[in-house]
Short mmCIF file of C-alpha atoms and ligand atoms in Angstrom, two decimals:
data_model
loop_
_atom_site.label_atom_id
_atom_site.label_comp_id
_atom_site.label_asym_id
_atom_site.label_seq_id
_atom_site.Cartn_x
_atom_site.Cartn_y
_atom_site.Cartn_z
CA MET E 22 51.35 -65.76 41.55
CA THR E 23 55.12 -66.15 41.51
CA GLN E 24 56.34 -69.00 39.36
CA ILE E 25 59.29 -71.03 40.61
CA ILE E 26 61.24 -72.52 37.73
CA SER E 27 64.10 -74.94 38.41
CA ILE E 28 66.55 -76.06 35.76
CA HIS E 29 68.14 -79.48 35.96
CA SER E 30 70.18 -82.02 34.11
CA PHE E 31 71.48 -85.36 35.20
CA ARG E 32 74.87 -84.80 33.64
CA GLY E 33 77.00 -81.67 33.54
CA GLY E 34 77.57 -79.18 30.75
CA THR E 35 74.19 -79.58 29.09
CA GLY E 36 73.65 -75.80 28.93
CA LYS E 37 71.57 -75.21 32.10
CA SER E 38 73.25 -71.97 33.16
CA ASN E 39 73.18 -70.40 29.70
CA LEU E 40 69.55 -71.42 29.19
CA THR E 41 68.61 -70.12 32.67
CA ALA E 42 70.30 -66.79 31.95
CA ASN E 43 68.69 -66.41 28.53
CA LEU E 44 65.21 -67.44 29.71
CA SER E 45 65.45 -65.04 32.66
CA VAL E 46 66.34 -62.17 30.35
CA ALA E 47 63.56 -63.08 27.89
CA VAL E 48 61.02 -63.04 30.73
CA ALA E 49 62.41 -59.79 32.21
CA GLN E 50 62.19 -58.19 28.75
CA GLN E 51 58.42 -58.56 29.16
CA GLY E 52 58.58 -56.29 32.22
CA LYS E 53 58.72 -59.06 34.82
CA ARG E 54 60.63 -59.05 38.09
CA VAL E 55 62.93 -62.03 38.00
CA GLY E 56 65.15 -63.65 40.62
CA ILE E 57 67.87 -66.22 39.93
CA VAL E 58 69.58 -68.31 42.60
CA ASP E 59 72.78 -70.16 41.77
CA THR E 60 72.39 -73.30 43.87
CA ASP E 61 75.35 -74.89 42.08
CA ILE E 62 77.43 -74.45 45.23
CA GLN E 63 80.10 -76.92 44.08
CA SER E 64 80.75 -75.32 40.72
CA PRO E 65 79.02 -71.92 40.46
CA GLY E 66 79.09 -69.99 37.21
CA ILE E 67 75.93 -68.16 36.13
CA HIS E 68 77.26 -64.86 37.55
CA VAL E 69 79.93 -64.96 34.82
CA ILE E 70 77.28 -64.95 32.08
CA PHE E 71 75.76 -61.81 33.68
CA GLY E 72 79.18 -60.15 33.96
CA LEU E 73 78.99 -59.98 37.77
CA ASP E 74 82.61 -59.97 38.95
CA GLU E 75 83.55 -61.96 42.06
CA ASP E 76 85.11 -58.87 43.63
CA LYS E 77 81.87 -56.93 43.09
CA PHE E 78 79.77 -59.10 45.35
CA THR E 79 80.06 -58.65 49.08
CA PHE E 80 77.78 -61.52 50.06
CA SER E 81 76.99 -64.79 48.36
CA LEU E 82 74.45 -67.56 48.95
CA ASN E 83 77.06 -69.23 51.20
CA ASP E 84 77.05 -66.23 53.57
CA TYR E 85 73.26 -66.42 53.87
CA LEU E 86 73.42 -70.16 54.59
CA TRP E 87 76.03 -69.47 57.30
CA GLY E 88 73.78 -66.84 58.92
CA LYS E 89 76.12 -63.95 58.08
CA CYS E 90 73.55 -61.86 56.21
CA THR E 91 69.95 -61.74 55.04
CA VAL E 92 69.10 -63.33 51.71
CA GLU E 93 68.18 -59.91 50.23
CA GLU E 94 71.76 -58.82 50.86
CA THR E 95 72.97 -61.59 48.54
CA ALA E 96 70.79 -60.45 45.61
CA TYR E 97 72.40 -58.20 42.98
CA GLU E 98 70.43 -56.37 40.30
CA VAL E 99 72.15 -57.44 37.08
CA GLY E 100 69.47 -56.52 34.49
CA GLY E 101 70.42 -52.83 34.39
CA ASN E 102 74.01 -53.47 33.28
CA LEU E 103 73.33 -55.85 30.43
CA VAL E 104 74.57 -54.94 26.97
CA ASP E 105 74.09 -56.19 23.42
CA GLY E 106 76.80 -57.35 21.00
CA GLU E 107 77.85 -53.73 20.25
CA GLY E 108 78.18 -52.90 23.94
CA ASN E 109 75.00 -50.76 23.96
CA PRO E 110 72.66 -50.93 26.97
CA ALA E 111 70.04 -53.65 26.56
CA ASN E 112 67.35 -51.58 28.37
CA ILE E 113 65.53 -54.52 29.94
CA ALA E 114 61.98 -53.50 30.88
CA GLY E 115 61.89 -55.56 34.09
CA ASN E 116 64.46 -56.44 36.76
CA ILE E 117 66.84 -59.33 37.29
CA TYR E 118 68.19 -60.09 40.76
CA LEU E 119 70.96 -62.66 40.91
CA VAL E 120 72.04 -64.53 44.03
CA PRO E 121 75.54 -65.87 43.27
CA SER E 122 77.27 -68.74 45.00
CA SER E 123 80.77 -68.18 46.32
CA ILE E 124 83.64 -68.87 43.93
CA LYS E 125 86.26 -68.92 46.72
CA ALA E 126 87.87 -72.35 47.06
CA GLY E 127 87.85 -72.27 50.87
CA GLU E 128 84.16 -71.35 51.01
CA ILE E 129 83.17 -74.05 48.53
CA ALA E 130 85.18 -76.62 50.46
CA ARG E 131 83.61 -75.51 53.76
CA ILE E 132 80.06 -75.89 52.56
CA LEU E 133 80.80 -79.28 51.02
CA ARG E 134 82.47 -80.43 54.22
CA GLN E 135 79.91 -79.08 56.68
CA GLY E 136 76.75 -79.23 54.59
CA PHE E 137 73.97 -76.72 55.21
CA ASP E 138 70.37 -76.50 56.31
CA VAL E 139 68.22 -77.14 53.23
CA GLY E 140 65.21 -75.71 55.12
CA LEU E 141 67.07 -72.39 55.30
CA LEU E 142 67.56 -72.47 51.55
CA ASN E 143 63.81 -72.97 51.12
CA ASP E 144 63.10 -70.06 53.50
CA GLY E 145 65.55 -67.97 51.49
CA PHE E 146 63.71 -68.66 48.22
CA HIS E 147 60.41 -67.53 49.75
CA GLU E 148 61.93 -64.49 51.43
CA LEU E 149 63.39 -63.40 48.09
CA ILE E 150 60.03 -63.83 46.39
CA ASP E 151 58.32 -61.68 49.05
CA THR E 152 60.84 -58.91 49.57
CA LEU E 153 61.76 -58.46 45.91
CA GLU E 154 58.15 -59.00 44.79
CA LEU E 155 59.24 -61.48 42.16
CA ASP E 156 57.10 -62.71 39.29
CA PHE E 157 59.57 -65.51 38.57
CA LEU E 158 62.27 -67.27 40.56
CA PHE E 159 64.73 -69.32 38.51
CA ILE E 160 66.89 -71.89 40.29
CA ASP E 161 70.07 -72.92 38.47
CA THR E 162 71.32 -76.24 39.82
CA HIS E 163 74.30 -78.55 40.03
CA PRO E 164 73.99 -81.57 37.69
CA GLY E 165 72.66 -84.81 39.10
CA LEU E 166 70.47 -85.31 42.11
CA ASN E 167 71.34 -83.99 45.55
CA GLU E 168 69.49 -82.43 48.46
CA GLU E 169 69.18 -78.96 47.01
CA THR E 170 68.13 -80.20 43.56
CA LEU E 171 65.47 -82.39 45.18
CA LEU E 172 64.22 -79.42 47.21
CA SER E 173 64.09 -77.19 44.16
CA ILE E 174 62.25 -79.84 42.12
CA ALA E 175 59.74 -80.33 44.95
CA ILE E 176 58.83 -76.63 45.24
CA SER E 177 58.83 -75.82 41.52
CA ASP E 178 55.87 -74.83 39.41
CA ALA E 179 57.93 -76.00 36.44
CA ALA E 180 61.01 -78.19 36.27
CA LEU E 181 63.02 -77.68 33.09
CA ILE E 182 65.12 -80.72 32.36
CA VAL E 183 67.94 -80.12 29.91
CA LEU E 184 69.44 -82.99 27.95
CA ARG E 185 71.67 -83.55 24.97
CA PRO E 186 71.03 -86.12 22.28
CA ASP E 187 73.54 -88.46 23.92
CA ARG E 188 72.95 -91.93 25.26
CA GLN E 189 74.35 -91.13 28.71
CA ASP E 190 72.09 -88.09 28.97
CA PHE E 191 69.09 -90.12 27.84
CA MET E 192 69.54 -92.65 30.64
CA GLY E 193 70.13 -90.04 33.34
CA THR E 194 67.24 -87.88 32.23
CA ALA E 195 64.86 -90.79 32.80
CA VAL E 196 66.01 -90.86 36.44
CA THR E 197 65.51 -87.11 36.95
CA LEU E 198 62.12 -87.29 35.27
CA GLU E 199 61.02 -90.17 37.48
CA VAL E 200 61.92 -88.14 40.59
CA ALA E 201 60.12 -85.04 39.29
CA ARG E 202 57.01 -87.09 38.56
CA LYS E 203 57.05 -88.60 42.06
CA LEU E 204 57.32 -85.07 43.49
CA ASN E 205 54.26 -84.02 41.47
CA VAL E 206 55.78 -81.03 39.71
CA PRO E 207 52.88 -79.31 37.88
CA ASN E 208 54.88 -78.70 34.67
CA LEU E 209 57.69 -80.85 33.37
CA MET E 210 59.47 -79.40 30.39
CA LEU E 211 62.19 -81.20 28.45
CA LEU E 212 64.70 -79.02 26.65
CA LEU E 213 66.94 -80.74 24.13
CA ASN E 214 70.19 -78.79 23.70
CA LYS E 215 73.31 -79.16 21.58
CA ALA E 216 71.51 -81.14 18.92
CA SER E 217 73.48 -81.74 15.75
CA PRO E 218 72.15 -79.49 12.95
CA SER E 219 72.01 -82.62 10.80
CA PHE E 220 69.01 -83.93 12.77
CA GLU E 221 65.52 -82.79 11.87
CA ARG E 222 63.29 -81.30 14.48
CA ARG E 223 60.48 -83.73 13.84
CA SER E 224 62.55 -86.86 14.35
CA LEU E 225 64.17 -85.50 17.54
CA GLU E 226 60.75 -84.51 18.85
CA GLN E 227 59.42 -87.98 18.14
CA GLN E 228 62.37 -89.66 19.89
CA VAL E 229 62.03 -87.51 23.02
CA THR E 230 58.26 -87.91 23.26
CA GLU E 231 58.39 -91.69 22.76
CA ARG E 232 61.19 -92.16 25.26
CA TYR E 233 59.85 -89.99 28.07
CA GLY E 234 56.12 -89.71 27.47
CA ALA E 235 56.54 -85.96 27.84
CA PRO E 236 56.62 -83.28 25.15
CA MET E 237 59.83 -81.60 24.07
CA ALA E 238 59.27 -78.00 25.20
CA GLY E 239 62.30 -76.64 23.36
CA LEU E 240 64.96 -77.70 20.86
CA PHE E 241 68.30 -75.91 20.67
CA TYR E 242 70.90 -76.76 18.05
CA GLU E 243 74.61 -76.69 18.74
CA ASN E 244 75.98 -73.55 17.13
CA ASP E 245 79.28 -71.75 16.61
CA GLU E 246 78.06 -68.37 17.83
CA MET E 247 77.36 -69.86 21.25
CA LEU E 248 80.80 -71.46 21.32
CA GLN E 249 82.37 -68.13 20.37
CA LEU E 250 80.44 -66.15 22.99
CA ALA E 251 81.70 -68.73 25.50
CA SER E 252 79.46 -67.60 28.40
CA SER E 253 80.78 -64.02 28.20
CA GLY E 254 77.30 -62.53 27.83
CA ILE E 255 73.62 -63.14 27.24
CA PHE E 256 73.37 -64.88 23.88
CA GLY E 257 69.86 -63.54 23.17
CA LEU E 258 71.07 -59.94 23.51
CA HIS E 259 74.07 -60.52 21.25
CA TYR E 260 72.16 -62.49 18.59
CA ARG E 261 68.59 -61.23 18.67
CA ASP E 262 67.35 -63.01 15.52
CA HIS E 263 69.29 -66.26 15.89
CA PRO E 264 67.24 -69.51 15.88
CA PHE E 265 68.59 -70.26 19.40
CA THR E 266 67.18 -66.92 20.62
CA GLN E 267 63.86 -67.54 18.87
CA GLU E 268 63.58 -70.88 20.65
CA VAL E 269 64.41 -69.20 24.00
CA GLN E 270 61.56 -66.74 23.32
CA GLN E 271 59.24 -69.61 22.52
CA VAL E 272 60.01 -71.39 25.83
CA ALA E 273 59.78 -68.05 27.70
CA GLN E 274 56.27 -67.62 26.25
CA GLN E 275 55.28 -70.98 27.75
CA LEU E 276 56.56 -69.78 31.14
CA LEU E 277 54.78 -66.44 30.84
CA GLN E 278 51.53 -68.23 30.05
CA MET E 279 51.85 -70.20 33.28
CA GLN E 280 51.92 -66.93 35.20
CA SER E 281 48.92 -65.28 33.55
N1 ATP Z 28 73.44 -74.87 21.86
C1 ATP Z 28 74.73 -74.71 22.16
N2 ATP Z 28 75.67 -74.70 21.17
C2 ATP Z 28 76.98 -74.57 21.45
N3 ATP Z 28 77.49 -74.44 22.69
C3 ATP Z 28 76.62 -74.46 23.72
C4 ATP Z 28 75.20 -74.59 23.51
N4 ATP Z 28 74.59 -74.57 24.73
C5 ATP Z 28 75.58 -74.42 25.65
N5 ATP Z 28 76.79 -74.36 25.04
C6 ATP Z 28 78.10 -74.26 25.72
O1 ATP Z 28 78.26 -75.36 26.58
C7 ATP Z 28 79.03 -75.00 27.71
C8 ATP Z 28 78.28 -75.41 28.98
O2 ATP Z 28 77.16 -74.57 29.13
P1 ATP Z 28 76.57 -74.23 30.57
O3 ATP Z 28 77.63 -73.77 31.47
O4 ATP Z 28 75.40 -73.34 30.34
O5 ATP Z 28 76.09 -75.70 31.01
P2 ATP Z 28 75.66 -76.21 32.44
O6 ATP Z 28 74.69 -77.29 32.22
O7 ATP Z 28 75.22 -75.07 33.28
O8 ATP Z 28 77.02 -76.79 33.01
P3 ATP Z 28 77.26 -77.32 34.52
O9 ATP Z 28 76.60 -78.66 34.58
O10 ATP Z 28 78.74 -77.38 34.62
O11 ATP Z 28 76.62 -76.32 35.43
C9 ATP Z 28 79.29 -73.50 27.61
O12 ATP Z 28 80.59 -73.32 27.07
C10 ATP Z 28 78.25 -73.03 26.61
O13 ATP Z 28 78.66 -71.90 25.88
MG1 MG Z 29 75.74 -74.50 35.25
#
């Protein structure tokens, strides 16, 4: 059974795209066929982390939503080109197919102005799963709640909600969580990112659990290496033994267990 995993946060910049990219790679390293759709139409970006240049993609998610192409034509295999910190091939056992959103100002403006058929987006997800025979479909989202985030929450086997230890994030996360609970998502996973290294895991875990009545599925500390990499690659391939990478592997294991 294909697992649909959507990644959300109420506020922006929590680390969704980097976590999506790293989790996708960790799962693909186990030989899985993985799809990623960038539904952040307003401010796309995950293609940058995978090194997929704008001029290298002919079609984007926008073109599919405008009926210009099939959804398969918007999917680019990015797993084969990934490299480690030394520039050596990463040799990922599985496959990663990325559907980017357009980065052209005019195309972003058009979709925001005209809107699009959310039903078509849903059809596109399922068509990708079937034609590419995916084991996992990851959906990277725009922060906050909108039509496409609601759709992706509703159809997910797991919703990963990313938050920072910040009061504004705490409030907003409660809203996202409430929606996800109403939509009966089978697995709700809270990922705490950018935690100050001065906070202990146990106390952060206790705070999250008490506040949300849901377990903290992953804890990621703010770190300099991530700031230095600055979304120019897959962190887990550049820093294989880093605590951030180990935590990505731990969350990926939870996702892999859902599939088996
Ligand atoms: N644990 C971390 N430590 C340090 N920097 C981090 C960490 N996690 C993410 N970042 C940095 O935070 C920035 C935002 O990350 P990212 O783009 O993944 O967030 P996002 O939630 O997808 O943002 P948006 O809401 O704009 O889509 C990036 O520069 C990234 O390198
Ligand atoms: Mg993002």
